[in-house]
mmCIF file of C-alpha atoms and ligand atoms in Angstrom:
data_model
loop_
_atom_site.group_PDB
_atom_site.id
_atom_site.type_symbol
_atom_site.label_atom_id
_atom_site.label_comp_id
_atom_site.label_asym_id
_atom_site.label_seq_id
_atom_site.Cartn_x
_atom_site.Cartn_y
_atom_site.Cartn_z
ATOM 1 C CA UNK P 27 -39.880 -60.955 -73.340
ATOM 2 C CA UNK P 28 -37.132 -60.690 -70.313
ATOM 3 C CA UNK P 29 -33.800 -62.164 -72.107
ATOM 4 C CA UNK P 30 -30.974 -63.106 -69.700
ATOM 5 C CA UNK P 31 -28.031 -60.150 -70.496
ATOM 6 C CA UNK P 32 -25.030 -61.796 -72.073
ATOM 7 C CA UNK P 33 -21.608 -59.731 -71.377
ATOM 8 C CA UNK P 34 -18.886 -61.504 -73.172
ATOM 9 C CA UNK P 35 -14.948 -60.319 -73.649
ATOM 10 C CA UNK P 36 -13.226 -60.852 -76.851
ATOM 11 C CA UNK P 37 -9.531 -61.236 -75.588
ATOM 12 C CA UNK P 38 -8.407 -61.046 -79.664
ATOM 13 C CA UNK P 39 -4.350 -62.364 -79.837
ATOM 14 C CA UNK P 40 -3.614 -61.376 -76.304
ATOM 15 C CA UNK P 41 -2.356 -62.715 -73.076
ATOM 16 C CA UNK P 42 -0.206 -65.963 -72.773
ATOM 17 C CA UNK P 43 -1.320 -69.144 -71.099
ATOM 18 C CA UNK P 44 -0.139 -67.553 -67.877
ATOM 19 C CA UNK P 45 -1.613 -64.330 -68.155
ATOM 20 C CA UNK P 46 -5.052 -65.683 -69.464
ATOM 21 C CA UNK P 47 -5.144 -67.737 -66.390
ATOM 22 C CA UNK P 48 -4.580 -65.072 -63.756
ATOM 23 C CA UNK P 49 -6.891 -62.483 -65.329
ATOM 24 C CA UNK P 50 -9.370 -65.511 -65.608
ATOM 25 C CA UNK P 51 -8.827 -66.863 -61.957
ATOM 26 C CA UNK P 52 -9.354 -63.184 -61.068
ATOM 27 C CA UNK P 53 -12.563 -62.955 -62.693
ATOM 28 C CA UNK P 54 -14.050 -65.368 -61.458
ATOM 29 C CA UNK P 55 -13.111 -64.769 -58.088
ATOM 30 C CA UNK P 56 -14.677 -61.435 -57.989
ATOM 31 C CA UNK P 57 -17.766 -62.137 -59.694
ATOM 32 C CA UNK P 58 -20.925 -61.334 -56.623
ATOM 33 C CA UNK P 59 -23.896 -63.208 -55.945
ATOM 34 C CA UNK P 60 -26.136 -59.993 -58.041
ATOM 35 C CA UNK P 61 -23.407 -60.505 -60.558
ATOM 36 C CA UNK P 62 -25.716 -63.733 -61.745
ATOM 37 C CA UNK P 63 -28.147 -61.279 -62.883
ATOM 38 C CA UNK P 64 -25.645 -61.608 -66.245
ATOM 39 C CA UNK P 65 -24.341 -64.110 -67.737
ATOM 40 C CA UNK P 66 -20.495 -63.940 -68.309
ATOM 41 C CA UNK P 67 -18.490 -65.283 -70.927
ATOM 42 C CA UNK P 68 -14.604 -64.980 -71.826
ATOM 43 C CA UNK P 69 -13.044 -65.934 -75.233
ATOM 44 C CA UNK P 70 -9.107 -66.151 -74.719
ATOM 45 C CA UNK P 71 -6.829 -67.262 -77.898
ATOM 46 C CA UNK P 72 -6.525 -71.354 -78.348
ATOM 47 C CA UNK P 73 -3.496 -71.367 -76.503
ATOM 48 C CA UNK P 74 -4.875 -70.738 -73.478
ATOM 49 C CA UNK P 75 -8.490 -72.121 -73.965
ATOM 50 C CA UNK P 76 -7.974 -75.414 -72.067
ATOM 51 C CA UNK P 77 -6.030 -74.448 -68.989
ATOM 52 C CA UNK P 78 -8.461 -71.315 -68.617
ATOM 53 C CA UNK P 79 -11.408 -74.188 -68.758
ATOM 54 C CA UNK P 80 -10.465 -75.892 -65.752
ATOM 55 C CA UNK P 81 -9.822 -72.205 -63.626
ATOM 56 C CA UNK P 82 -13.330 -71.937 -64.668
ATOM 57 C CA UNK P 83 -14.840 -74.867 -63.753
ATOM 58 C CA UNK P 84 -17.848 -74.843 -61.129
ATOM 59 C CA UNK P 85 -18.209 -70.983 -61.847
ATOM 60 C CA UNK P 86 -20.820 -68.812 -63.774
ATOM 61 C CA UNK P 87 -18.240 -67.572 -66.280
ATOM 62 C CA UNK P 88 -18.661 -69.794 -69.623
ATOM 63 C CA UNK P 89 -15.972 -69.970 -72.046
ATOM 64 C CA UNK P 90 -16.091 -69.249 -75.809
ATOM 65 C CA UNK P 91 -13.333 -69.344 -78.774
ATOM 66 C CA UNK P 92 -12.819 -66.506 -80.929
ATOM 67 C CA UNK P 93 -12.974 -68.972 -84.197
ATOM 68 C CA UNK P 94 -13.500 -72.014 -85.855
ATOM 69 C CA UNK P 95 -13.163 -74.416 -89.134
ATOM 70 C CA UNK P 96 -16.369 -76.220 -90.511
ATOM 71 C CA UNK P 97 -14.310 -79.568 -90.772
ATOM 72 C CA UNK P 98 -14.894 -82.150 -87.598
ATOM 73 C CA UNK P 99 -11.429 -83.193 -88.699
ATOM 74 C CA UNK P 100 -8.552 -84.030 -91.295
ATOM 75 C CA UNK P 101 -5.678 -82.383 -93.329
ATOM 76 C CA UNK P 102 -6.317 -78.572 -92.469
ATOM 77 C CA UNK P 103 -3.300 -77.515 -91.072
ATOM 78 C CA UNK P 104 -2.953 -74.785 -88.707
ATOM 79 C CA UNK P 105 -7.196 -74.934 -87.996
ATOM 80 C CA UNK P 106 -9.405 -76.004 -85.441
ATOM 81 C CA UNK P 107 -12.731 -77.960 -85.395
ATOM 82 C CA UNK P 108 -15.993 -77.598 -83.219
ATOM 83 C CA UNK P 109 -15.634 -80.978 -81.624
ATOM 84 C CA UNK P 110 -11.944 -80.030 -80.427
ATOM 85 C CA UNK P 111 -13.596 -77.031 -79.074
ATOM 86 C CA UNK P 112 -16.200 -78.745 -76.816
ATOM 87 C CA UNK P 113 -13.052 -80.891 -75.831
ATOM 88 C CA UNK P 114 -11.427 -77.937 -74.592
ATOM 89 C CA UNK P 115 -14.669 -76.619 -72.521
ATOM 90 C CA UNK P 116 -16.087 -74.085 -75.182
ATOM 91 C CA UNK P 117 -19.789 -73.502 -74.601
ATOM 92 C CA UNK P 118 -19.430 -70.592 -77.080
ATOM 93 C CA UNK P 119 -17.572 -69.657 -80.695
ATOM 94 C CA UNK P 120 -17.086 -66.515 -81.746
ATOM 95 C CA UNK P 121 -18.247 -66.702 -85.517
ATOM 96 C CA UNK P 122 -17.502 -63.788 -87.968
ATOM 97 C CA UNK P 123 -15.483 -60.980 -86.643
ATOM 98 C CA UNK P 124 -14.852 -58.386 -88.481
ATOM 99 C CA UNK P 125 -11.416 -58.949 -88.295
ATOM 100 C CA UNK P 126 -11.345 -62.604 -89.505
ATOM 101 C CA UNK P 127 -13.324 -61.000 -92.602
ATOM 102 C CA UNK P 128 -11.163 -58.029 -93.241
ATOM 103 C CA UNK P 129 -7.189 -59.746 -92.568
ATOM 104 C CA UNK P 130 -8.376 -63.158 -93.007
ATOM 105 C CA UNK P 131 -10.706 -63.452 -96.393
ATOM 106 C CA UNK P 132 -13.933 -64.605 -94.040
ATOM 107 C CA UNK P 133 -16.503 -64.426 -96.297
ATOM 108 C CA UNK P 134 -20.824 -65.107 -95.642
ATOM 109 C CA UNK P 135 -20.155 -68.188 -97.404
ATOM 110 C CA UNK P 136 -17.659 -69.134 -94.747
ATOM 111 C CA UNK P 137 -19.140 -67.964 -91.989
ATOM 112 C CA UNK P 138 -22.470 -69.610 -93.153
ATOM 113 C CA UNK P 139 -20.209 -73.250 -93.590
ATOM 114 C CA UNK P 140 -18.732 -72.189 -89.617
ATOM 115 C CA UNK P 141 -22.380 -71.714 -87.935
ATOM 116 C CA UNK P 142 -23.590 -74.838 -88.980
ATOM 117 C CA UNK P 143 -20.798 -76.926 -88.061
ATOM 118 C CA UNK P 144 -20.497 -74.929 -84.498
ATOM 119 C CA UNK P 145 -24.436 -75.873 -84.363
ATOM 120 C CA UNK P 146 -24.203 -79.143 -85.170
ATOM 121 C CA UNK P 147 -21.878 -79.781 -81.867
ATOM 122 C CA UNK P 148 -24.398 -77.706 -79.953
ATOM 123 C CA UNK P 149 -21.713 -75.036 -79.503
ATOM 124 C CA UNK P 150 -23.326 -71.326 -79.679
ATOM 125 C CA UNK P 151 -22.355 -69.238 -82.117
ATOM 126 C CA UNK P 152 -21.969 -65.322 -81.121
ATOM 127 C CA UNK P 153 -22.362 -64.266 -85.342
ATOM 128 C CA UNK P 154 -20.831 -61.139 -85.858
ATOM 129 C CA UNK P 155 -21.997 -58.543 -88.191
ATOM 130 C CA UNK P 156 -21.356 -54.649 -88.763
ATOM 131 C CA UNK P 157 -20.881 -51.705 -91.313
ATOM 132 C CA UNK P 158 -17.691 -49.997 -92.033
ATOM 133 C CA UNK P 159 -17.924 -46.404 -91.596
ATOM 134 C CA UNK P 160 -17.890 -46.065 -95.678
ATOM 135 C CA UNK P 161 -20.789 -47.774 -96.012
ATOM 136 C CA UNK P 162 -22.268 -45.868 -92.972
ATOM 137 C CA UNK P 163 -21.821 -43.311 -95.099
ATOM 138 C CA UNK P 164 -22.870 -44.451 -98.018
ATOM 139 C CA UNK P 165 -26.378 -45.121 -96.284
ATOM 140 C CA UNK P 166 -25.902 -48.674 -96.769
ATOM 141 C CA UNK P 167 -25.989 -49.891 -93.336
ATOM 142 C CA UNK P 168 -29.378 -52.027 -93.691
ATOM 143 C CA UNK P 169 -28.482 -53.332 -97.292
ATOM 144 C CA UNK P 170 -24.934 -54.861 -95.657
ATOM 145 C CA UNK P 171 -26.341 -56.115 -92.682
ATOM 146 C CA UNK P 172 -29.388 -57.602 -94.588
ATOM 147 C CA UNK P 173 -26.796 -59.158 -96.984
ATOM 148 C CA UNK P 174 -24.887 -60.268 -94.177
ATOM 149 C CA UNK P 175 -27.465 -62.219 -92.253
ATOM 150 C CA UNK P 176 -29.304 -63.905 -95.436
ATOM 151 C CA UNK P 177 -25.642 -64.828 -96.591
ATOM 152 C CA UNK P 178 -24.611 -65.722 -93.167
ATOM 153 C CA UNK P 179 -27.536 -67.561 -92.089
ATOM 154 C CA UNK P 180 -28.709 -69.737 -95.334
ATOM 155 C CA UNK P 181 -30.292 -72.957 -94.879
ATOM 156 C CA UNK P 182 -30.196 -72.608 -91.219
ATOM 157 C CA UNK P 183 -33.251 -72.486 -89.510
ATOM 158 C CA UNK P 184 -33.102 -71.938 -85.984
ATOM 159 C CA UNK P 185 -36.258 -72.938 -83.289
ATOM 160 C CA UNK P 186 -33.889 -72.479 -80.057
ATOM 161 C CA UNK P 187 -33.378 -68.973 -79.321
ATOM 162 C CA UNK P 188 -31.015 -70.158 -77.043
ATOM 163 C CA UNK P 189 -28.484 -71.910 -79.310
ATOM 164 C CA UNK P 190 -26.867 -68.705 -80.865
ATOM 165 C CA UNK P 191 -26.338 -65.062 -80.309
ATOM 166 C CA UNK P 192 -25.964 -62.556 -83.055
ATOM 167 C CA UNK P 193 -23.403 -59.114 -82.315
ATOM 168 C CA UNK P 194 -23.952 -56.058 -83.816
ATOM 169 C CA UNK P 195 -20.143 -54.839 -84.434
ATOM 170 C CA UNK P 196 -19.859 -51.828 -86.650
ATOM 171 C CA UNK P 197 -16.434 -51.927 -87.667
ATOM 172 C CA UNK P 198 -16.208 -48.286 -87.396
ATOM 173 C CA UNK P 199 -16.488 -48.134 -83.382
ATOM 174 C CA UNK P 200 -14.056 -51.542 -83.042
ATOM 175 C CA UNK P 201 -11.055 -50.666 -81.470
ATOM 176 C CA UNK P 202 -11.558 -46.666 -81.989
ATOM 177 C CA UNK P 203 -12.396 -45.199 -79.306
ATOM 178 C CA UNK P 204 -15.784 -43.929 -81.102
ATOM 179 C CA UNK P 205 -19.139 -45.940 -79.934
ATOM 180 C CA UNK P 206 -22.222 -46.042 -81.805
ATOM 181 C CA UNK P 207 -24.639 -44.019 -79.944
ATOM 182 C CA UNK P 208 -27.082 -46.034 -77.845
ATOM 183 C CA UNK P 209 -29.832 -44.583 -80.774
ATOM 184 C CA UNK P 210 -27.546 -45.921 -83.467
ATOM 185 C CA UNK P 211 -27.068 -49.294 -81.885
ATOM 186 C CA UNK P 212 -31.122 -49.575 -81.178
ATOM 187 C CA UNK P 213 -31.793 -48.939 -84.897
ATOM 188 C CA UNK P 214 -29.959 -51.364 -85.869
ATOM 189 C CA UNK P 215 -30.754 -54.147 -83.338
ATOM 190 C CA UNK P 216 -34.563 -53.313 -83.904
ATOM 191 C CA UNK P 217 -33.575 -54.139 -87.478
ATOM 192 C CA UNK P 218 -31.974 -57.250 -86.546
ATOM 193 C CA UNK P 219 -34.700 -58.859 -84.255
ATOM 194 C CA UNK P 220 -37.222 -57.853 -86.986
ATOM 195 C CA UNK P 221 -35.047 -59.342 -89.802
ATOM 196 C CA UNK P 222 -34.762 -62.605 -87.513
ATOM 197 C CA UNK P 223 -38.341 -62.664 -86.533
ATOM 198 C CA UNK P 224 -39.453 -62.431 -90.412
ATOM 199 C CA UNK P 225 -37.300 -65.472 -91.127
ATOM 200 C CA UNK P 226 -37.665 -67.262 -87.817
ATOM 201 C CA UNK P 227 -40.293 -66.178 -86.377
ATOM 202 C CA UNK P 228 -41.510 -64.580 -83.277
ATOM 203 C CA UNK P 229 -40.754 -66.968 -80.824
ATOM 204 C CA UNK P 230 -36.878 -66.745 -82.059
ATOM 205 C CA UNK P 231 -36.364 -62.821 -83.088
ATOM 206 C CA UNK P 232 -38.369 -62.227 -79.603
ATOM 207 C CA UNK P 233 -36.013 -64.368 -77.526
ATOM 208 C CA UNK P 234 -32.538 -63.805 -79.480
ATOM 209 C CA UNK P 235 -29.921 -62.383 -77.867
ATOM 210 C CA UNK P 236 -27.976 -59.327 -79.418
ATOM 211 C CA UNK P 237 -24.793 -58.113 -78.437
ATOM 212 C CA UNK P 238 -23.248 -54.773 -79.208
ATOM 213 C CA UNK P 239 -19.936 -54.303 -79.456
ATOM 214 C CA UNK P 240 -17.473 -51.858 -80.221
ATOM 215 C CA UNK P 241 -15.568 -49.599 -77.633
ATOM 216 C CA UNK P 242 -17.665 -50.802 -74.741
ATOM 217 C CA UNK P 243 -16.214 -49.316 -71.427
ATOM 218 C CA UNK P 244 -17.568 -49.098 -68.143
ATOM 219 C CA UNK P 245 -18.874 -45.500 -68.817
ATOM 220 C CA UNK P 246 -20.951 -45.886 -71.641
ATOM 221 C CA UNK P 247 -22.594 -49.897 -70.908
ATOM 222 C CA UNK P 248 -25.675 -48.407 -68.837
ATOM 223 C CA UNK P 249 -26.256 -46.047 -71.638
ATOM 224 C CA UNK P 250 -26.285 -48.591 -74.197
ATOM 225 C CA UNK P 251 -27.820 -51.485 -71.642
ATOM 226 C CA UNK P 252 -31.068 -48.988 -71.346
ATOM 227 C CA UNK P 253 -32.152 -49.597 -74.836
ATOM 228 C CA UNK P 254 -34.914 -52.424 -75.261
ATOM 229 C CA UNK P 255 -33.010 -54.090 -77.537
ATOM 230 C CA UNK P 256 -29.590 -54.305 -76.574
ATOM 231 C CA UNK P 257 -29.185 -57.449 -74.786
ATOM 232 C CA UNK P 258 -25.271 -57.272 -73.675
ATOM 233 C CA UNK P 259 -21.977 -56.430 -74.807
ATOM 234 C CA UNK P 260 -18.889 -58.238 -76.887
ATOM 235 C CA UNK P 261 -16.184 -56.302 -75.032
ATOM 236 C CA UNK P 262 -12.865 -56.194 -76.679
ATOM 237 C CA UNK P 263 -10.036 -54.047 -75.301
ATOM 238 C CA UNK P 264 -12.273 -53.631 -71.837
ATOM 239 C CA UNK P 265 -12.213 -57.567 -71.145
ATOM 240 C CA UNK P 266 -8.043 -57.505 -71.040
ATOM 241 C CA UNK P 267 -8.105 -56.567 -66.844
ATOM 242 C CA UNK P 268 -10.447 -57.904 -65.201
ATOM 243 C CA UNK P 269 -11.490 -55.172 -63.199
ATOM 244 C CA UNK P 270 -12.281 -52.869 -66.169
ATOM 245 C CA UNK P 271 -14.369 -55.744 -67.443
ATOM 246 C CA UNK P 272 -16.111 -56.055 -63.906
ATOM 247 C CA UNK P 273 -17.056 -52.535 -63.700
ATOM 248 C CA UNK P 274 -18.767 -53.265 -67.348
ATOM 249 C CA UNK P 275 -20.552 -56.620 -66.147
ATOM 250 C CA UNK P 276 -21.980 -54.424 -62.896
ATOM 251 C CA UNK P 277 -22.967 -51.328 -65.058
ATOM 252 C CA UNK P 278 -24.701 -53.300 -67.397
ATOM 253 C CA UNK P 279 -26.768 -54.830 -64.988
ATOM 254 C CA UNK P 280 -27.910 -51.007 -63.312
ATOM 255 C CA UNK P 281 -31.222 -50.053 -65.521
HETATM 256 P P1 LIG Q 324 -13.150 -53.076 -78.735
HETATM 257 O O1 LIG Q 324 -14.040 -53.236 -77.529
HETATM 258 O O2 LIG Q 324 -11.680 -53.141 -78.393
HETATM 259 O O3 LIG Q 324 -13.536 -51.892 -79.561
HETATM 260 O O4 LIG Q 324 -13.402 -54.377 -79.650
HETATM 261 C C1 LIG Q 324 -14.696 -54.752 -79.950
HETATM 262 C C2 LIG Q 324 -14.657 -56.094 -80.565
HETATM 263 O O5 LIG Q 324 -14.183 -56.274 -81.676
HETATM 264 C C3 LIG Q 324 -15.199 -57.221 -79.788
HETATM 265 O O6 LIG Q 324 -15.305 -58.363 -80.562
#
């Protein structure tokens, strides 16, 4: 089953309207024709979502958000819905990161409320899920992850492989310096496409894509790109200068 790699940068609370537009314009500037070989997407904060949209219009690189509330609309102060995404030129939403779940009381229940209203707008949810090195530890690594998809995922069945993309993010490697080795991330995206082919069925867990992420550089993509089951990256601190995160998108393409 050849699934198109998916190489996406995670900008997290970074870079002002200007600066999200020049590292954007640059981006996109410098992406080759072989480049295509991988599809490129950028989630920058709100801010910055809808001037960054129309630097990337008629280009390859899509655009995601890093978040989003299950309400189309109505007295939520402070959030943001799925349709005022698509407004803004989303084609992707970031759904469960770690860090939403650990400093902002995300939950499986919420994240299960967010993919379904992200679906419902035909938006594609990139659904985050990971271990923290405790439960590592602990040997618990399949039990949370299991937890966190049939949680995550209730009530949803999906027929489109297409319409999301799950990330394996153990919360351990995120912003550490310390990668899961490309054997640890396999394990555990076998695991995933398994768990999602059980549920979904083959034509689904065969076609998914799924991301790892977690201190992705440009030295250790091909490494983790080899493995039959890693389908692409969500590239945090990497994706912040554009060159860094071109060196990852060409890598990741050389196996
Ligand atoms: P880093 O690449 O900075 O470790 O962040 C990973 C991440 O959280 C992407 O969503």
């Amino acid at each position: 089953m050849t699934r198109m790699p998916l190489i996406a940068g995670n900008w997290k609370m970074f870079k002002t309207v200007s600066e999200a537009v020049e590292t954007a314009g640059t981006l996109a500037r410098n992406l080759t024709g072989r480049d295509m070989e991988v599809q490129v997407m950028i989630a920058p904060p709100f801010t910055a979502l809808s001037p960054v949209s129309r630097v990337l219009k008629d280009t390859p690189v899509a655009l995601g958000a890093q978040n989003l509330f299950w309400e189309k609309e109505g007295a939520f102060t402070g959030e943001i819905s799925g349709p005022m995404l698509v407004s803004a030129g989303c084609r992707f939403v970031i759904v469960g990161h770690s860090e939403r779940r650990q400093y902002f009381g995300e939950t499986d229940e919420t994240v299960n409320k967010k993919l379904k209203s992200a679906l419902e707008v035909a938006l594609i949810p990139v659904l985050c899920i990971g271990e923290t090195e405790s439960q590592r530890e602990a040997g618990e690594t399949f039990s949370v992850l299991d937890k966190q998809l049939s949680d995550g995922l209730k009530g949803i069945k999906l027929k489109d492989p297409e319409s999301w993309v799950v990330a394996y993010e153990p919360v351990w490697a995120i912003g550490t310096g310390k990668t899961a080795t490309s054997a640890q991330a396999q394990e555990v995206h076998a695991f995933i496409r398994n768990w999602v082919t059980k549920a979904m069925g083959e034509n689904v867990g065969g076609a998914l894509r799924i991301l790892y992420g977690g201190s992705v550089k440009p030295d250790n993509i091909s490494e983790l790109m080899a493995m039959p089951d890693v389908d692409g990256a969500l590239v945090g601190g990497a994706s912040l200068d554009p060159d860094i995160f071109l060196e990852i998108i060409r890598y990741s393409r050389q196996t």
